[in-house]
């Protein structure tokens, strides 16, 4: 019976973690996901695990620091887990056994963060830069240039100049699909002026194919 309780405690701890991993994994597999937001989803996933076992006052960069050096052994491990462990404690769970369970949960997160860090795509910087072609950035009057992003795809100077000019003008028009990046760029791709021409075709094609 005691063994069953311990196993359930671990399940209670792992359930929300695995649920979140599965959610983000589905985003990466989805063809409809906004790819300009995947970087944030990925880094937020890692950060959510770090904050579970590190004091809020600690600022940890998992890419340059060892998370083990910042672990809070008294950290809160989630409502399901804490509630069930509290019940186990009322049934006589020894303090040293509880500490062992908690330490295993903490070490699981440490290992998970390290695994995620090691498996992050090599083009993580590119993923971060892809945020710049989101609909919010595109329609901003103070947006960053995307020339360095275009250069990454080995485009020639003439092409870069054309897309850069279109990028600097895109916010001057009124668009309908301003909530979804994918729908926005397809609207831009279908745009025609009074002469039946699309002066944003190169930019839209680049954004959609990137």
Tab-separated table of C-alpha atoms in Angstrom:
chain	number	residue	atom	x	y	z
A	1	UNK	CA	0.000	0.000	0.000
A	2	UNK	CA	2.834	2.369	0.924
A	3	UNK	CA	4.556	1.615	-2.377
A	4	UNK	CA	1.350	2.470	-4.251
A	5	UNK	CA	1.165	5.825	-2.457
A	6	UNK	CA	4.760	6.664	-3.378
A	7	UNK	CA	4.132	5.792	-7.014
A	8	UNK	CA	1.008	7.927	-7.050
A	9	UNK	CA	2.964	10.815	-5.546
A	10	UNK	CA	5.425	10.603	-8.453
A	11	UNK	CA	2.558	10.418	-10.942
A	12	UNK	CA	0.932	13.462	-9.325
A	13	UNK	CA	4.191	15.328	-9.718
A	14	UNK	CA	4.887	14.273	-13.315
A	15	UNK	CA	1.394	14.623	-14.761
A	16	UNK	CA	1.375	18.434	-15.293
A	17	UNK	CA	4.964	18.327	-16.555
A	18	UNK	CA	4.283	15.665	-19.167
A	19	UNK	CA	1.054	17.425	-20.149
A	20	UNK	CA	2.962	20.620	-20.892
A	21	UNK	CA	5.683	18.795	-22.826
A	22	UNK	CA	3.034	17.078	-24.915
A	23	UNK	CA	1.297	20.398	-25.610
A	24	UNK	CA	4.468	22.061	-26.904
A	25	UNK	CA	5.448	18.972	-28.862
A	26	UNK	CA	2.097	19.092	-30.684
A	27	UNK	CA	2.734	22.720	-31.607
A	28	UNK	CA	5.981	21.756	-33.324
A	29	UNK	CA	4.233	18.944	-35.170
A	30	UNK	CA	1.282	21.080	-36.244
A	31	UNK	CA	1.183	22.591	-39.722
A	32	UNK	CA	-1.180	25.299	-38.483
A	33	UNK	CA	0.924	26.560	-35.566
A	34	UNK	CA	2.261	30.106	-35.740
A	35	UNK	CA	5.948	29.369	-36.358
A	36	UNK	CA	6.924	32.883	-35.259
A	37	UNK	CA	5.844	31.953	-31.711
A	38	UNK	CA	7.572	28.570	-31.441
A	39	UNK	CA	10.743	30.073	-29.982
A	40	UNK	CA	8.761	31.620	-27.122
A	41	UNK	CA	6.885	28.369	-26.523
A	42	UNK	CA	10.137	26.422	-26.326
A	43	UNK	CA	11.983	28.814	-24.041
A	44	UNK	CA	8.900	29.303	-21.862
A	45	UNK	CA	8.685	25.532	-21.453
A	46	UNK	CA	12.256	25.367	-20.167
A	47	UNK	CA	11.743	28.412	-17.946
A	48	UNK	CA	8.568	26.928	-16.444
A	49	UNK	CA	10.527	23.889	-15.281
A	50	UNK	CA	13.411	25.970	-13.951
A	51	UNK	CA	11.079	28.134	-11.869
A	52	UNK	CA	9.596	25.024	-10.247
A	53	UNK	CA	12.819	24.256	-8.406
A	54	UNK	CA	14.603	27.606	-8.186
A	55	UNK	CA	13.785	30.530	-5.883
A	56	UNK	CA	11.997	33.409	-7.674
A	57	UNK	CA	14.794	35.751	-6.589
A	58	UNK	CA	17.346	33.698	-8.530
A	59	UNK	CA	17.968	34.559	-12.175
A	60	UNK	CA	19.345	31.460	-13.855
A	61	UNK	CA	20.562	31.155	-17.425
A	62	UNK	CA	20.429	27.411	-18.069
A	63	UNK	CA	22.630	27.812	-21.141
A	64	UNK	CA	25.570	29.223	-19.194
A	65	UNK	CA	24.922	28.110	-15.606
A	66	UNK	CA	24.421	24.788	-13.868
A	67	UNK	CA	20.870	24.629	-12.568
A	68	UNK	CA	22.001	22.294	-9.762
A	69	UNK	CA	23.737	25.237	-8.106
A	70	UNK	CA	20.449	27.094	-7.648
A	71	UNK	CA	18.046	24.362	-6.524
A	72	UNK	CA	15.660	25.179	-3.676
A	73	UNK	CA	15.178	21.905	-1.786
A	74	UNK	CA	12.004	23.256	-0.184
A	75	UNK	CA	10.407	24.193	-3.489
A	76	UNK	CA	6.687	23.816	-4.150
A	77	UNK	CA	6.170	20.879	-6.519
A	78	UNK	CA	2.601	21.447	-7.651
A	79	UNK	CA	-0.850	21.251	-6.096
A	80	UNK	CA	-1.511	17.586	-6.921
A	81	UNK	CA	1.812	16.473	-5.494
A	82	UNK	CA	1.751	18.666	-2.392
A	83	UNK	CA	-1.841	17.684	-1.562
A	84	UNK	CA	-1.142	13.983	-1.872
A	85	UNK	CA	2.110	14.157	0.088
A	86	UNK	CA	0.245	16.045	2.814
A	87	UNK	CA	-2.203	13.124	2.990
A	88	UNK	CA	0.711	10.669	3.155
A	89	UNK	CA	2.216	12.710	5.960
A	90	UNK	CA	-1.011	12.430	7.929
A	91	UNK	CA	-0.806	8.661	7.470
A	92	UNK	CA	2.665	8.630	9.016
A	93	UNK	CA	5.069	9.240	6.124
A	94	UNK	CA	8.548	9.537	7.725
A	95	UNK	CA	10.344	12.853	7.139
A	96	UNK	CA	13.363	11.168	5.540
A	97	UNK	CA	11.086	9.297	3.106
A	98	UNK	CA	9.378	12.529	2.106
A	99	UNK	CA	12.757	14.175	1.544
A	100	UNK	CA	13.802	11.259	-0.657
A	101	UNK	CA	10.629	11.587	-2.765
A	102	UNK	CA	11.089	15.349	-3.101
A	103	UNK	CA	14.752	15.019	-4.034
A	104	UNK	CA	13.923	12.514	-6.763
A	105	UNK	CA	11.313	14.875	-8.182
A	106	UNK	CA	13.772	17.754	-8.143
A	107	UNK	CA	16.473	15.662	-9.803
A	108	UNK	CA	13.962	14.653	-12.469
A	109	UNK	CA	13.427	18.315	-13.353
A	110	UNK	CA	17.171	19.024	-13.322
A	111	UNK	CA	17.742	16.141	-15.719
A	112	UNK	CA	14.775	17.174	-17.857
A	113	UNK	CA	16.027	20.756	-18.193
A	114	UNK	CA	19.481	19.519	-19.179
A	115	UNK	CA	17.979	17.132	-21.736
A	116	UNK	CA	15.832	19.873	-23.243
A	117	UNK	CA	18.789	22.227	-23.338
A	118	UNK	CA	20.906	19.660	-25.176
A	119	UNK	CA	18.139	18.872	-27.640
A	120	UNK	CA	17.211	22.426	-28.511
A	121	UNK	CA	17.596	22.987	-32.235
A	122	UNK	CA	20.954	24.269	-33.419
A	123	UNK	CA	19.106	27.017	-35.256
A	124	UNK	CA	17.652	28.387	-32.013
A	125	UNK	CA	18.931	31.871	-32.855
A	126	UNK	CA	17.178	31.681	-36.218
A	127	UNK	CA	13.972	30.603	-34.466
A	128	UNK	CA	14.237	33.648	-32.227
A	129	UNK	CA	14.745	35.933	-35.216
A	130	UNK	CA	11.693	34.448	-36.936
A	131	UNK	CA	9.602	36.314	-34.371
A	132	UNK	CA	10.384	39.451	-36.349
A	133	UNK	CA	8.104	38.423	-39.211
A	134	UNK	CA	5.105	37.977	-36.927
A	135	UNK	CA	2.067	40.065	-37.811
A	136	UNK	CA	2.579	42.220	-34.705
A	137	UNK	CA	6.130	43.084	-35.704
A	138	UNK	CA	5.285	43.550	-39.375
A	139	UNK	CA	2.622	46.158	-38.608
A	140	UNK	CA	4.672	48.012	-36.022
A	141	UNK	CA	5.958	51.473	-36.935
A	142	UNK	CA	9.153	50.838	-34.943
A	143	UNK	CA	9.978	47.359	-36.207
A	144	UNK	CA	13.416	45.855	-36.546
A	145	UNK	CA	14.882	45.267	-40.015
A	146	UNK	CA	14.854	41.706	-41.355
A	147	UNK	CA	17.823	41.998	-43.716
A	148	UNK	CA	20.041	39.754	-41.572
A	149	UNK	CA	17.249	37.176	-41.484
A	150	UNK	CA	16.996	37.214	-45.286
A	151	UNK	CA	20.781	36.887	-45.574
A	152	UNK	CA	20.586	33.631	-43.636
A	153	UNK	CA	18.676	32.139	-46.566
A	154	UNK	CA	21.431	33.083	-49.046
A	155	UNK	CA	19.385	35.586	-51.034
A	156	UNK	CA	21.092	37.976	-53.459
A	157	UNK	CA	21.453	41.703	-52.839
A	158	UNK	CA	18.741	42.723	-55.298
A	159	UNK	CA	16.230	40.408	-53.625
A	160	UNK	CA	17.198	41.638	-50.147
A	161	UNK	CA	16.769	45.264	-51.224
A	162	UNK	CA	13.294	44.566	-52.650
A	163	UNK	CA	12.084	42.686	-49.574
A	164	UNK	CA	13.567	45.309	-47.247
A	165	UNK	CA	11.697	48.079	-49.049
A	166	UNK	CA	8.445	46.122	-48.906
A	167	UNK	CA	9.022	45.407	-45.205
A	168	UNK	CA	9.353	49.128	-44.507
A	169	UNK	CA	6.046	49.890	-46.233
A	170	UNK	CA	3.842	46.971	-45.163
A	171	UNK	CA	2.449	48.778	-42.097
A	172	UNK	CA	1.235	51.736	-44.162
A	173	UNK	CA	-1.746	49.794	-45.503
A	174	UNK	CA	-4.789	48.605	-43.599
A	175	UNK	CA	-5.060	44.808	-43.351
A	176	UNK	CA	-7.894	42.551	-42.210
A	177	UNK	CA	-6.127	39.477	-40.770
A	178	UNK	CA	-4.072	41.070	-38.015
A	179	UNK	CA	-4.472	38.402	-35.335
A	180	UNK	CA	-2.923	35.388	-37.048
A	181	UNK	CA	0.504	35.588	-38.686
A	182	UNK	CA	-0.115	32.855	-41.238
A	183	UNK	CA	-3.455	34.282	-42.343
A	184	UNK	CA	-1.940	37.764	-42.484
A	185	UNK	CA	0.843	36.788	-44.874
A	186	UNK	CA	-1.553	34.910	-47.144
A	187	UNK	CA	-3.693	38.040	-47.252
A	188	UNK	CA	-0.595	40.029	-48.207
A	189	UNK	CA	0.244	37.466	-50.881
A	190	UNK	CA	-3.217	37.928	-52.417
A	191	UNK	CA	-3.031	41.725	-52.319
A	192	UNK	CA	-3.522	43.703	-55.527
A	193	UNK	CA	-3.357	47.463	-55.994
A	194	UNK	CA	-5.526	49.400	-58.474
A	195	UNK	CA	-3.183	48.321	-61.264
A	196	UNK	CA	-3.670	44.662	-60.354
A	197	UNK	CA	-0.113	44.327	-59.036
A	198	UNK	CA	1.165	43.076	-55.688
A	199	UNK	CA	4.036	45.220	-54.498
A	200	UNK	CA	4.460	43.009	-51.411
A	201	UNK	CA	4.704	39.675	-53.207
A	202	UNK	CA	8.406	39.098	-52.492
A	203	UNK	CA	8.002	39.866	-48.794
A	204	UNK	CA	4.907	37.683	-48.413
A	205	UNK	CA	6.521	34.784	-50.268
A	206	UNK	CA	9.611	35.029	-48.062
A	207	UNK	CA	7.555	35.148	-44.850
A	208	UNK	CA	5.425	32.159	-45.846
A	209	UNK	CA	8.333	30.008	-47.002
A	210	UNK	CA	10.654	30.810	-44.085
